[in-house]
Coordinates of C-alpha atoms and ligand atoms in Angstrom, one line a residue:
M1 CA 69.5 -5.3 21.6
T2 CA 69.8 -9.0 22.4
K3 CA 73.1 -8.5 24.2
E4 CA 71.6 -6.1 26.7
R5 CA 68.6 -8.2 27.3
V6 CA 70.7 -11.3 27.9
L7 CA 72.8 -9.3 30.4
E8 CA 69.7 -8.1 32.2
A9 CA 68.3 -11.6 32.4
L10 CA 71.6 -13.0 33.8
R11 CA 71.8 -10.1 36.2
N12 CA 68.3 -10.9 37.5
R13 CA 69.5 -14.3 38.4
Q14 CA 73.1 -13.5 39.4
D15 CA 75.3 -16.4 40.4
Q16 CA 72.8 -18.9 39.1
Y17 CA 73.0 -20.9 35.9
V18 CA 70.3 -20.1 33.3
S19 CA 70.1 -22.4 30.4
G20 CA 70.5 -21.1 26.8
A21 CA 67.1 -22.6 25.9
A22 CA 65.3 -20.8 28.8
L23 CA 67.0 -17.5 27.9
A24 CA 66.1 -17.9 24.2
E25 CA 62.5 -18.7 25.1
S26 CA 62.0 -15.8 27.5
L27 CA 63.7 -13.3 25.2
H28 CA 62.0 -14.6 22.0
V29 CA 65.3 -15.1 20.2
S30 CA 67.2 -18.1 18.9
R31 CA 69.7 -20.0 21.0
T32 CA 72.4 -19.0 18.6
A33 CA 71.6 -15.3 19.2
V34 CA 71.9 -16.0 23.0
W35 CA 75.2 -17.7 22.5
K36 CA 76.5 -14.8 20.4
A37 CA 75.4 -12.3 23.0
V38 CA 77.1 -14.2 25.8
E39 CA 80.3 -14.4 23.8
Q40 CA 80.2 -10.7 23.1
L41 CA 79.6 -9.9 26.8
R42 CA 82.5 -12.1 27.8
R43 CA 84.7 -10.2 25.3
E44 CA 83.6 -7.0 27.0
G45 CA 84.8 -8.3 30.3
Y46 CA 81.7 -9.7 32.0
P47 CA 82.6 -12.7 34.1
I48 CA 80.1 -15.2 32.6
E49 CA 80.7 -18.9 33.0
S50 CA 79.1 -21.4 30.6
L51 CA 78.7 -25.1 31.2
P52 CA 77.2 -27.8 29.0
R53 CA 73.7 -28.8 30.2
M54 CA 73.8 -26.0 32.9
G55 CA 73.8 -22.8 30.8
H56 CA 75.3 -19.4 31.6
R57 CA 76.0 -17.8 35.0
L58 CA 77.0 -14.2 35.6
S59 CA 79.2 -13.8 38.7
S60 CA 78.1 -11.2 41.2
R61 CA 81.7 -9.9 41.3
S62 CA 81.1 -8.4 37.9
D63 CA 82.3 -4.8 37.6
V64 CA 82.2 -3.8 34.0
L65 CA 81.7 -0.1 33.4
S66 CA 79.3 0.5 30.5
E67 CA 76.6 2.9 29.3
F68 CA 74.1 0.1 29.6
G69 CA 75.3 -0.7 33.1
I70 CA 74.9 2.9 34.3
R71 CA 71.6 3.5 32.5
Q72 CA 70.0 0.6 34.5
Y73 CA 70.4 2.7 37.7
L74 CA 69.7 6.2 36.3
S75 CA 66.4 7.7 37.4
D76 CA 66.9 11.1 35.7
P77 CA 65.9 11.0 32.0
G78 CA 67.9 14.2 31.4
I79 CA 71.2 12.4 31.9
R80 CA 73.0 11.2 28.7
V81 CA 76.0 9.1 29.5
Q82 CA 79.0 8.2 27.4
V83 CA 81.5 5.7 28.7
F84 CA 85.2 5.5 27.8
D85 CA 87.8 2.8 28.7
S86 CA 90.4 5.5 28.5
I87 CA 90.3 9.3 27.9
T88 CA 92.6 12.2 28.4
S89 CA 90.4 14.0 30.9
T90 CA 86.6 13.8 31.1
N91 CA 86.6 17.6 32.0
T92 CA 88.7 18.6 29.1
V93 CA 86.7 16.6 26.5
L94 CA 83.4 17.7 28.0
K95 CA 84.5 21.3 27.8
Q96 CA 85.0 20.9 24.0
M97 CA 81.6 19.3 23.8
A98 CA 80.0 22.2 25.8
A99 CA 81.5 24.7 23.4
E100 CA 79.8 22.7 20.6
D101 CA 76.4 23.1 22.3
A102 CA 76.1 19.7 24.1
P103 CA 73.0 19.9 26.3
E104 CA 72.8 20.0 30.1
G105 CA 72.9 16.5 31.5
T106 CA 75.7 15.2 29.2
A107 CA 78.0 13.1 31.3
L108 CA 81.3 11.5 30.5
V109 CA 82.4 8.5 32.5
A110 CA 85.8 6.8 32.2
A111 CA 87.8 3.9 33.7
E112 CA 91.1 5.7 33.1
Q113 CA 92.4 9.2 32.4
T114 CA 95.7 9.8 30.8
A115 CA 95.8 13.5 31.6
G116 CA 93.5 13.9 34.6
R117 CA 93.4 17.4 36.0
G118 CA 93.1 18.5 39.6
R119 CA 92.6 22.0 41.2
M120 CA 95.2 24.7 40.9
G121 CA 96.8 23.3 37.7
R122 CA 97.8 20.1 39.3
S123 CA 97.5 16.7 37.6
F124 CA 95.1 14.0 39.1
Y125 CA 96.4 10.5 39.2
S126 CA 93.7 8.4 37.4
P127 CA 94.8 4.8 36.8
K128 CA 92.8 2.1 35.2
G129 CA 91.0 -0.5 37.3
S130 CA 91.0 1.3 40.6
G131 CA 89.0 4.5 40.1
L132 CA 86.0 6.1 38.6
Y133 CA 86.3 9.4 36.7
L134 CA 83.3 11.4 35.6
S135 CA 82.1 14.8 34.5
L136 CA 78.6 16.3 34.3
L137 CA 77.7 19.3 32.1
L138 CA 75.3 21.8 33.7
R139 CA 73.9 25.0 32.2
P140 CA 72.8 27.0 35.2
E141 CA 71.6 30.6 35.0
R142 CA 74.1 31.8 37.6
T143 CA 77.1 33.9 38.2
P144 CA 80.6 32.3 38.4
R145 CA 80.8 32.8 42.2
E146 CA 77.9 30.5 42.6
S147 CA 79.7 27.6 41.0
T148 CA 81.1 26.8 44.5
R149 CA 77.6 25.7 45.4
L150 CA 77.7 23.2 42.6
T151 CA 80.9 21.8 44.0
A152 CA 79.2 21.4 47.3
C153 CA 76.3 19.7 45.7
A154 CA 78.7 17.3 44.1
A155 CA 80.5 16.6 47.4
V156 CA 77.1 15.7 49.0
A157 CA 76.0 13.7 46.0
V158 CA 79.2 11.5 46.1
A159 CA 79.1 11.1 49.9
E160 CA 75.5 10.0 49.8
A161 CA 76.0 7.6 46.8
M162 CA 78.9 6.0 48.6
E163 CA 77.0 5.7 51.8
E164 CA 74.0 4.0 50.0
I165 CA 76.3 1.5 48.3
A166 CA 78.6 0.5 51.0
K167 CA 77.6 2.1 54.4
V168 CA 80.7 4.2 54.6
S169 CA 80.4 7.8 56.0
P170 CA 82.6 10.1 54.0
E171 CA 83.6 13.4 55.5
I172 CA 84.2 16.6 53.5
K173 CA 87.4 18.5 53.7
W174 CA 86.5 22.0 52.6
V175 CA 86.0 22.7 49.8
N176 CA 86.1 19.8 47.5
D177 CA 87.6 16.6 48.9
L178 CA 86.0 13.6 50.4
L179 CA 87.8 11.6 53.1
V180 CA 87.2 8.1 54.5
R181 CA 89.2 7.0 57.4
G182 CA 91.3 10.2 57.0
K183 CA 92.3 9.4 53.4
K184 CA 91.2 11.3 50.3
V185 CA 88.8 9.1 48.3
C186 CA 87.4 11.7 46.0
G187 CA 88.4 15.1 44.5
I188 CA 86.1 17.5 42.6
L189 CA 87.1 20.0 39.9
T190 CA 84.4 22.5 38.9
E191 CA 85.1 24.6 35.8
A192 CA 82.9 27.2 34.3
G193 CA 82.6 28.9 30.9
L194 CA 81.5 32.5 30.9
D195 CA 79.1 34.3 28.6
F196 CA 80.8 37.7 28.5
E197 CA 77.6 39.6 27.4
T198 CA 75.5 38.6 30.4
G199 CA 78.3 37.9 32.9
R200 CA 76.6 34.6 33.6
M201 CA 78.0 31.1 33.1
S202 CA 77.3 29.5 29.8
Y203 CA 78.2 26.1 31.3
V204 CA 79.6 24.5 34.3
I205 CA 81.4 21.2 34.3
V206 CA 81.6 19.3 37.5
G207 CA 84.4 16.7 37.4
I208 CA 84.7 14.0 40.0
G209 CA 87.5 11.5 40.6
I210 CA 86.9 8.6 43.0
N211 CA 89.4 6.1 44.3
L212 CA 87.6 2.8 44.7
R213 CA 90.4 0.3 45.3
R214 CA 94.1 0.4 45.9
P215 CA 95.8 0.4 42.5
E216 CA 97.4 -2.9 41.5
R217 CA 100.9 -1.6 42.2
D218 CA 99.7 0.6 45.1
F219 CA 99.5 4.5 44.9
P220 CA 102.7 6.2 43.8
E221 CA 105.0 6.9 46.7
E222 CA 104.1 10.6 47.0
L223 CA 100.4 9.7 47.4
R224 CA 100.7 6.9 49.9
G225 CA 99.4 7.8 53.3
I226 CA 97.3 10.5 51.6
A227 CA 95.0 8.9 49.1
G228 CA 93.0 5.8 50.0
P229 CA 90.3 3.4 48.6
A230 CA 86.7 4.4 49.4
F231 CA 85.6 0.9 50.2
G232 CA 88.8 -0.6 51.6
S233 CA 89.4 -4.0 50.2
R234 CA 85.7 -4.9 49.9
E235 CA 84.6 -6.0 46.4
I236 CA 81.2 -4.6 45.7
P237 CA 79.2 -6.0 42.7
D238 CA 78.8 -3.6 39.8
V239 CA 80.2 -0.9 42.0
R240 CA 81.3 1.6 39.2
N241 CA 78.0 1.5 37.3
R242 CA 76.0 1.9 40.6
L243 CA 78.2 4.7 41.9
A244 CA 78.3 6.6 38.7
A245 CA 74.5 6.5 38.4
G246 CA 74.0 7.3 42.1
V247 CA 76.2 10.4 41.9
L248 CA 74.7 11.6 38.6
N249 CA 71.1 11.2 39.8
R250 CA 71.8 13.2 42.9
L251 CA 74.0 15.8 41.3
M252 CA 71.4 16.6 38.6
K253 CA 68.7 16.9 41.3
Y254 CA 70.7 19.1 43.7
A255 CA 72.1 21.3 40.9
R256 CA 68.6 22.3 39.9
D257 CA 68.0 23.8 43.3
P258 CA 71.5 24.4 44.8
E259 CA 70.1 27.0 47.2
A260 CA 68.1 24.4 49.0
D261 CA 69.0 24.7 52.6
S262 CA 69.2 21.0 53.0
I263 CA 72.3 20.8 50.8
W264 CA 74.0 23.5 52.8
Q265 CA 73.1 21.6 56.0
K266 CA 74.1 18.2 54.6
Y267 CA 77.4 19.7 53.5
R268 CA 78.1 21.3 56.9
D269 CA 77.2 18.1 58.7
R270 CA 80.0 16.3 56.9
L271 CA 82.5 19.0 57.2
M272 CA 85.4 17.6 59.2
V273 CA 87.3 20.9 59.7
L274 CA 85.0 22.9 62.0
G275 CA 86.7 23.7 65.3
K276 CA 90.0 22.3 64.0
Q277 CA 93.4 23.8 63.4
V278 CA 94.0 24.2 59.6
L279 CA 96.8 25.6 57.5
V280 CA 95.6 28.2 54.9
L281 CA 97.4 27.8 51.6
S282 CA 97.4 30.7 49.2
P283 CA 99.6 30.5 46.1
G284 CA 102.9 32.3 46.5
Q285 CA 102.5 32.8 50.2
E286 CA 103.6 31.1 53.4
P287 CA 101.0 28.7 54.9
V288 CA 99.1 30.4 57.7
Q289 CA 97.7 28.6 60.8
A290 CA 94.1 29.2 61.6
T291 CA 91.1 27.7 63.4
A292 CA 88.1 26.8 61.2
L293 CA 85.1 28.5 62.8
D294 CA 82.1 27.9 60.5
L295 CA 80.7 27.6 57.1
E296 CA 79.1 30.7 55.6
R297 CA 75.8 30.4 53.6
D298 CA 77.8 30.8 50.3
Y299 CA 80.1 27.9 51.3
A300 CA 83.0 30.2 52.2
L301 CA 84.9 29.1 55.3
R302 CA 85.2 31.5 58.3
V303 CA 88.5 31.0 60.1
R304 CA 90.3 32.8 63.0
L305 CA 94.0 33.5 62.4
A306 CA 96.6 33.2 65.2
N307 CA 96.5 37.0 65.7
G308 CA 92.7 36.7 66.5
E309 CA 91.6 38.3 63.2
E310 CA 88.7 36.5 61.4
Q311 CA 88.9 35.8 57.7
I312 CA 86.5 34.5 55.1
L313 CA 88.1 32.0 52.8
R314 CA 86.6 31.5 49.4
S315 CA 87.6 28.5 47.2
G316 CA 89.3 29.1 43.9
E317 CA 92.9 29.9 44.8
I318 CA 92.8 29.1 48.5
S319 CA 92.9 25.7 50.0
I320 CA 93.5 24.4 53.5
R321 CA 95.4 21.5 54.9
V322 CA 94.2 19.6 57.9
P323 CA 97.1 18.1 59.8
E324 CA 95.7 14.5 59.7
A325 CA 94.5 14.6 56.1
A326 CA 96.1 15.8 52.9
D327 CA 95.7 16.3 49.2
G328 CA 95.0 12.8 47.8
N329 CA 95.8 12.1 44.1
L330 CA 97.2 15.5 43.3
R331 CA 100.6 15.9 41.9
K332 CA 102.5 19.1 41.0
R333 CA 102.7 19.5 37.3
T334 CA 106.3 18.7 36.1
Ligands
BTN401 C1 91.2 17.8 43.0 O1 91.3 16.9 43.9 O2 92.0 18.8 42.9 C2 90.1 17.6 42.0 C3 90.3 16.4 41.2 C4 89.2 16.2 40.1 C5 89.5 15.0 39.3 C6 88.3 14.7 38.3 S1 88.4 13.2 37.6 C7 87.2 13.6 36.5 C8 87.4 15.0 36.0 N1 88.4 15.0 34.9 C9 89.5 15.6 35.3 O3 90.5 15.8 34.5 N2 89.5 16.0 36.6 C10 88.2 15.7 37.2

């Protein structure tokens, strides 16, 4: 498509003017076709300036989330991305698609969710313009308990993708939150569908919500001091497309071999709770104080309770609170 080729040409010479004639010649299309493509890109939100005698210039501050934009950075041919300006929940919609036999590698990416979901039935604050919300469909031959490993793969994938793009060092709060400077910047919700005949999972959906910048009117009061923007106030060119692709490339790769020791090690290296006091939160029970001792091979957390007893915590219904960190975008359902 001319539009995509014009965009690519402008991206290659970002922040510089390229004349319509030069674009037309290099792409073997008419100048009118170039002009139409530029107009269309501008309507889609790309910051393109056009000046007579100078041509067109794409600002490096461009951050337009698009399928084409993400595809440029994808290295795994098995990933099929669909992008939405707004969606109810990427996990919910992908679940319906999984039931209709969508293949492994189907990914939904959105700029906004109107009914974003978090763990334990809570809602996930997912406003437009400040976050990235995505879900990847996997079809591993595994038992449900092993889906925790995929959550761990996702945590490592997101942390590494962030690090590559912006040199931040996210820490992991067991089991599924990423923190930067003590604030939650990412939450992960892994959901599985069961095949009752085999007891294995027929699909797993890994949903990832990332806070990139502070929302225009700040986080709602109950999330202030808890959730934070991954990259502070820095503006990173094309950040959402790059981050979405960086996460998906890694997650597909790690998911294929989740037993790989290096993932466990990478996950443990980023775990911020080891040796710290935590509060163990089980539904319907009083929070219990404990010390986080170590990570088991299956990603369970070994803790010592105040009475000296050791306990193995598995994700699912149990979560922990670390005094200096908390639960990010999560809100109780009303
Ligand atoms: C949590 O922190 O409890 C997990 C939050 C997971 C949010 C992501 S955003 C993309 C995907 N779609 C959803 O509705 N939820 C997940």
